[in-house]
Amino acid sequence: MDYKMNLTQEELDILNGSKGETMAKVMKTLVLYGDAFDATKMVSVTSEKGHLVTSFGLKVMKPVYDLMAQLIEGGALSAQKFSVDPKPLDPKVPANFLQKLIFNKFMYSMQDMYDGQLNKLGLIDNNSYTCTCYMDEVGNVPKKGEILSWAESSAVVYANSVLGARCNRNSGIIELFGSILGKVPYFGLLTDEGRKATWVIEVKTTKKPEAQILGSAIGMKVMEDVPYIKGLDKWIGTELDGDTKAYLKDFGAATASNGAVGLYHIENLTPEAVESGADLITENAQVYVIDDAELARVQANYPVMWKDKDATPKLCFVGCPHLSHAQLIEWTDKVAEGLKNNGLKKVSIPTVFTAAPGVIEEFEKTPYAAKLKETGVVLSYICPLMYMNNPLCKSMPVITNSNKLRTYTTSRYYRSDEILDIITKEAK
Amino acid sequence: MKQFKGRPVVAGECTAEALVSHGGFNTLASFQNALQFGDMPLIGDKNKETKCGDQNNADLYNKPMAGKALCLPQTIGSTTGGMVLYCATEMRRNPKCMLFSEHIDSLACAGAVLGAVWAEEAMTVVDCLGDEFLAYVKDGMEISVAMDGTVTVK
């Protein structure tokens, strides 16, 4: 094969089949992939653990399972343990008879088989299904400067921006190949040059902007470019504490799903912005000013995909990406207080909060777990996106405060304060 | 007739009808419904033409994508994107070719390369065709792609 990248003798040997035909194909894929971006070389993956995006045993993904079977048969297993995105099913989450039938018999009939494949390939353990693997309770937290082979857009943008690790926006399968080989092509967000900002975002709002809408506005504007955000530290501070990290988690997920952002810098807050400041901004960077009116315009333009736009919501999801421990506590308090103020005992709309299994485990040890249960909210490890990813949900009025879920499904977006208001008041 | 010179990411020759997305193409949102439920009894919509399911893409929403010359700036959205494209290619539900006005993004590139190395039949992919290409090409125009990345629009 023709390639441009400089390969070491060992890499060349693998490409020529020294470790078998399957590993040669894995190497060939990564070399062609890197060549398309003028990668100069392969570099070692230096993080302890990987993260995969594909957690769902969808029947339709047979080509992926066939490929995984080839990898296992060819001995091309992951050189590092990995976590993986959330499971698509949880019996605790409300579903009617037809939905259950379709989920279990048609859509996710390959789930057990695929879970088995993931275990053979290198899954950490059965608690490692979450999109927020970087939570302390989960334990897949890369260090600043480490090279990752991850996918899951919200996790990649978080690892790059908040933790200062280095990872390209890899696709599913490609991220596994990097973990198998222990190497990834050197380009894009792995390089100093690729981490410079080509956009300056000036936040000029009169109050703290909703993370999910701010991220959406920026994502739709800059697409895959790197933004340097000024004026946000005024609202979220200059310390990466629990609340700020949770804000950035939701903000980043919206930039990545409404656009294709893999890295952002926030003045005086994120590690590289603190370290290098405005030196991160390229010459001739474009400018995007965001004020209250711009955020209102962005939210007003979200299409409502419900057949009956005035329908009473039948389900509410909060936690895409999965909620942090601190967010679970905050939501629990707010829901309990809202219900009390409105003279209700249970939420008026079936509501599901989602979080990583490790986060749920820790939350269950606190008094807040019982308090949340009393409100009628279901706490689950499920992936709301995968739950909604079927035609039956098309006609189901689901509400969410997640811009990512809104983007990929027919769910309707509301700000968090609106969601709280809806679920704690008597249903219409 | 007009010709544009791009870079073959996966070289190939083909002729197809143009389908144009002026905004970023969200691969997961566009393909997920059609690939999963296109031919499922009762709940499927006989969507064998692989109609675009991305409600945010006014150019493509509900239009058939299979067998077309998909003209786009770049892809956006979930990092399942490359894997979804690979599945579409293996299931023969993919566009005949993907023609990018800009440099191909990492997710689409993954799908293109996975198709080229692991699928039975690769999908032709050309990038760097320029803004003028996307401004010129319209839905329904006839597109021919040559091995060297030359794209002819009639």
mmCIF file of N, CA, C and O in Angstrom, chain B residues 2 9 21 26-27 35 39 47 58-59 62 65 68 75 80-81 88 96-98 113 116 118 135 137 146-147:
data_model
loop_
_atom_site.group_PDB
_atom_site.id
_atom_site.type_symbol
_atom_site.label_atom_id
_atom_site.label_comp_id
_atom_site.label_asym_id
_atom_site.label_seq_id
_atom_site.Cartn_x
_atom_site.Cartn_y
_atom_site.Cartn_z
ATOM 1 N N LYS B 2 -19.358 21.809 -15.310
ATOM 2 C CA LYS B 2 -18.212 22.401 -14.634
ATOM 3 C C LYS B 2 -17.405 21.292 -13.931
ATOM 4 O O LYS B 2 -17.994 20.324 -13.435
ATOM 5 N N VAL B 9 -9.896 10.659 -1.153
ATOM 6 C CA VAL B 9 -9.602 10.037 0.151
ATOM 7 C C VAL B 9 -9.732 8.524 -0.020
ATOM 8 O O VAL B 9 -8.881 7.746 0.414
ATOM 9 N N SER B 21 -26.044 19.066 0.912
ATOM 10 C CA SER B 21 -26.236 19.621 2.254
ATOM 11 C C SER B 21 -25.292 20.813 2.403
ATOM 12 O O SER B 21 -24.075 20.642 2.355
ATOM 13 N N ASN B 26 -24.939 15.657 9.858
ATOM 14 C CA ASN B 26 -24.895 14.901 11.096
ATOM 15 C C ASN B 26 -25.160 13.424 10.783
ATOM 16 O O ASN B 26 -26.293 13.018 10.531
ATOM 17 N N THR B 27 -24.097 12.642 10.771
ATOM 18 C CA THR B 27 -24.182 11.259 10.271
ATOM 19 C C THR B 27 -25.145 10.401 11.081
ATOM 20 O O THR B 27 -26.013 9.726 10.516
ATOM 21 N N LEU B 35 -31.442 3.157 8.922
ATOM 22 C CA LEU B 35 -30.688 1.906 9.001
ATOM 23 C C LEU B 35 -31.348 0.920 9.946
ATOM 24 O O LEU B 35 -31.374 -0.280 9.708
ATOM 25 N N ASP B 39 -36.650 -1.383 7.158
ATOM 26 C CA ASP B 39 -37.417 -2.503 6.612
ATOM 27 C C ASP B 39 -38.070 -3.348 7.706
ATOM 28 O O ASP B 39 -38.368 -4.508 7.523
ATOM 29 N N ASN B 47 -38.205 2.250 4.499
ATOM 30 C CA ASN B 47 -37.250 3.299 4.179
ATOM 31 C C ASN B 47 -35.987 2.703 3.570
ATOM 32 O O ASN B 47 -34.898 2.878 4.084
ATOM 33 N N ALA B 58 -32.313 21.113 7.065
ATOM 34 C CA ALA B 58 -33.432 21.473 6.186
ATOM 35 C C ALA B 58 -33.174 21.057 4.739
ATOM 36 O O ALA B 58 -34.111 20.767 3.985
ATOM 37 N N ASP B 59 -31.929 20.992 4.322
ATOM 38 C CA ASP B 59 -31.596 20.596 2.944
ATOM 39 C C ASP B 59 -31.934 19.128 2.674
ATOM 40 O O ASP B 59 -32.357 18.768 1.582
ATOM 41 N N ASN B 62 -35.672 13.973 5.227
ATOM 42 C CA ASN B 62 -36.642 13.128 4.532
ATOM 43 C C ASN B 62 -36.301 12.816 3.081
ATOM 44 O O ASN B 62 -37.095 12.217 2.371
ATOM 45 N N MET B 65 -31.008 9.087 0.549
ATOM 46 C CA MET B 65 -29.555 9.315 0.436
ATOM 47 C C MET B 65 -28.836 8.174 -0.283
ATOM 48 O O MET B 65 -27.775 8.381 -0.861
ATOM 49 N N LYS B 68 -26.893 8.185 -3.911
ATOM 50 C CA LYS B 68 -26.711 9.565 -4.367
ATOM 51 C C LYS B 68 -25.241 9.988 -4.262
ATOM 52 O O LYS B 68 -24.442 9.343 -3.594
ATOM 53 N N THR B 75 -18.866 16.460 8.028
ATOM 54 C CA THR B 75 -19.870 15.852 8.885
ATOM 55 C C THR B 75 -19.698 16.398 10.309
ATOM 56 O O THR B 75 -18.631 16.896 10.658
ATOM 57 N N THR B 80 -20.062 8.299 16.915
ATOM 58 C CA THR B 80 -20.429 7.030 16.275
ATOM 59 C C THR B 80 -20.452 7.203 14.754
ATOM 60 O O THR B 80 -20.629 6.225 14.023
ATOM 61 N N GLY B 81 -20.261 8.436 14.293
ATOM 62 C CA GLY B 81 -20.440 8.763 12.882
ATOM 63 C C GLY B 81 -19.715 7.844 11.912
ATOM 64 O O GLY B 81 -20.303 7.337 10.952
ATOM 65 N N ALA B 88 -23.464 1.521 7.066
ATOM 66 C CA ALA B 88 -24.244 1.840 5.867
ATOM 67 C C ALA B 88 -23.563 1.277 4.625
ATOM 68 O O ALA B 88 -24.220 0.744 3.714
ATOM 69 N N LYS B 96 -23.612 6.801 -3.019
ATOM 70 C CA LYS B 96 -22.631 6.202 -3.935
ATOM 71 C C LYS B 96 -21.262 6.846 -3.702
ATOM 72 O O LYS B 96 -20.234 6.184 -3.781
ATOM 73 N N CYS B 97 -21.262 8.122 -3.435
ATOM 74 C CA CYS B 97 -20.004 8.789 -3.103
ATOM 75 C C CYS B 97 -20.286 9.942 -2.156
ATOM 76 O O CYS B 97 -21.421 10.418 -2.071
ATOM 77 N N MET B 98 -19.257 10.364 -1.432
ATOM 78 C CA MET B 98 -19.363 11.557 -0.587
ATOM 79 C C MET B 98 -18.333 12.560 -1.066
ATOM 80 O O MET B 98 -17.149 12.236 -1.207
ATOM 81 N N VAL B 113 -12.399 5.173 5.554
ATOM 82 C CA VAL B 113 -11.245 4.266 5.606
ATOM 83 C C VAL B 113 -11.667 2.870 6.084
ATOM 84 O O VAL B 113 -11.203 1.852 5.553
ATOM 85 N N ALA B 116 -13.019 1.185 3.216
ATOM 86 C CA ALA B 116 -11.999 0.815 2.227
ATOM 87 C C ALA B 116 -11.208 -0.417 2.656
ATOM 88 O O ALA B 116 -10.837 -1.253 1.831
ATOM 89 N N TRP B 118 -12.103 -2.708 5.360
ATOM 90 C CA TRP B 118 -12.827 -3.847 5.942
ATOM 91 C C TRP B 118 -14.101 -4.232 5.191
ATOM 92 O O TRP B 118 -14.576 -5.361 5.361
ATOM 93 N N ALA B 135 -21.370 25.769 -3.777
ATOM 94 C CA ALA B 135 -22.247 26.857 -4.217
ATOM 95 C C ALA B 135 -22.863 26.532 -5.582
ATOM 96 O O ALA B 135 -23.996 26.922 -5.886
ATOM 97 N N VAL B 137 -23.196 23.260 -7.129
ATOM 98 C CA VAL B 137 -23.947 22.004 -7.286
ATOM 99 C C VAL B 137 -25.345 22.115 -6.659
ATOM 100 O O VAL B 137 -25.531 22.739 -5.609
ATOM 101 N N ALA B 146 -13.944 10.921 -11.037
ATOM 102 C CA ALA B 146 -12.832 10.166 -11.625
ATOM 103 C C ALA B 146 -11.859 9.737 -10.536
ATOM 104 O O ALA B 146 -11.863 10.290 -9.427
ATOM 105 N N MET B 147 -11.023 8.756 -10.868
ATOM 106 C CA MET B 147 -10.075 8.187 -9.890
ATOM 107 C C MET B 147 -9.158 9.237 -9.270
ATOM 108 O O MET B 147 -8.750 9.116 -8.115
#
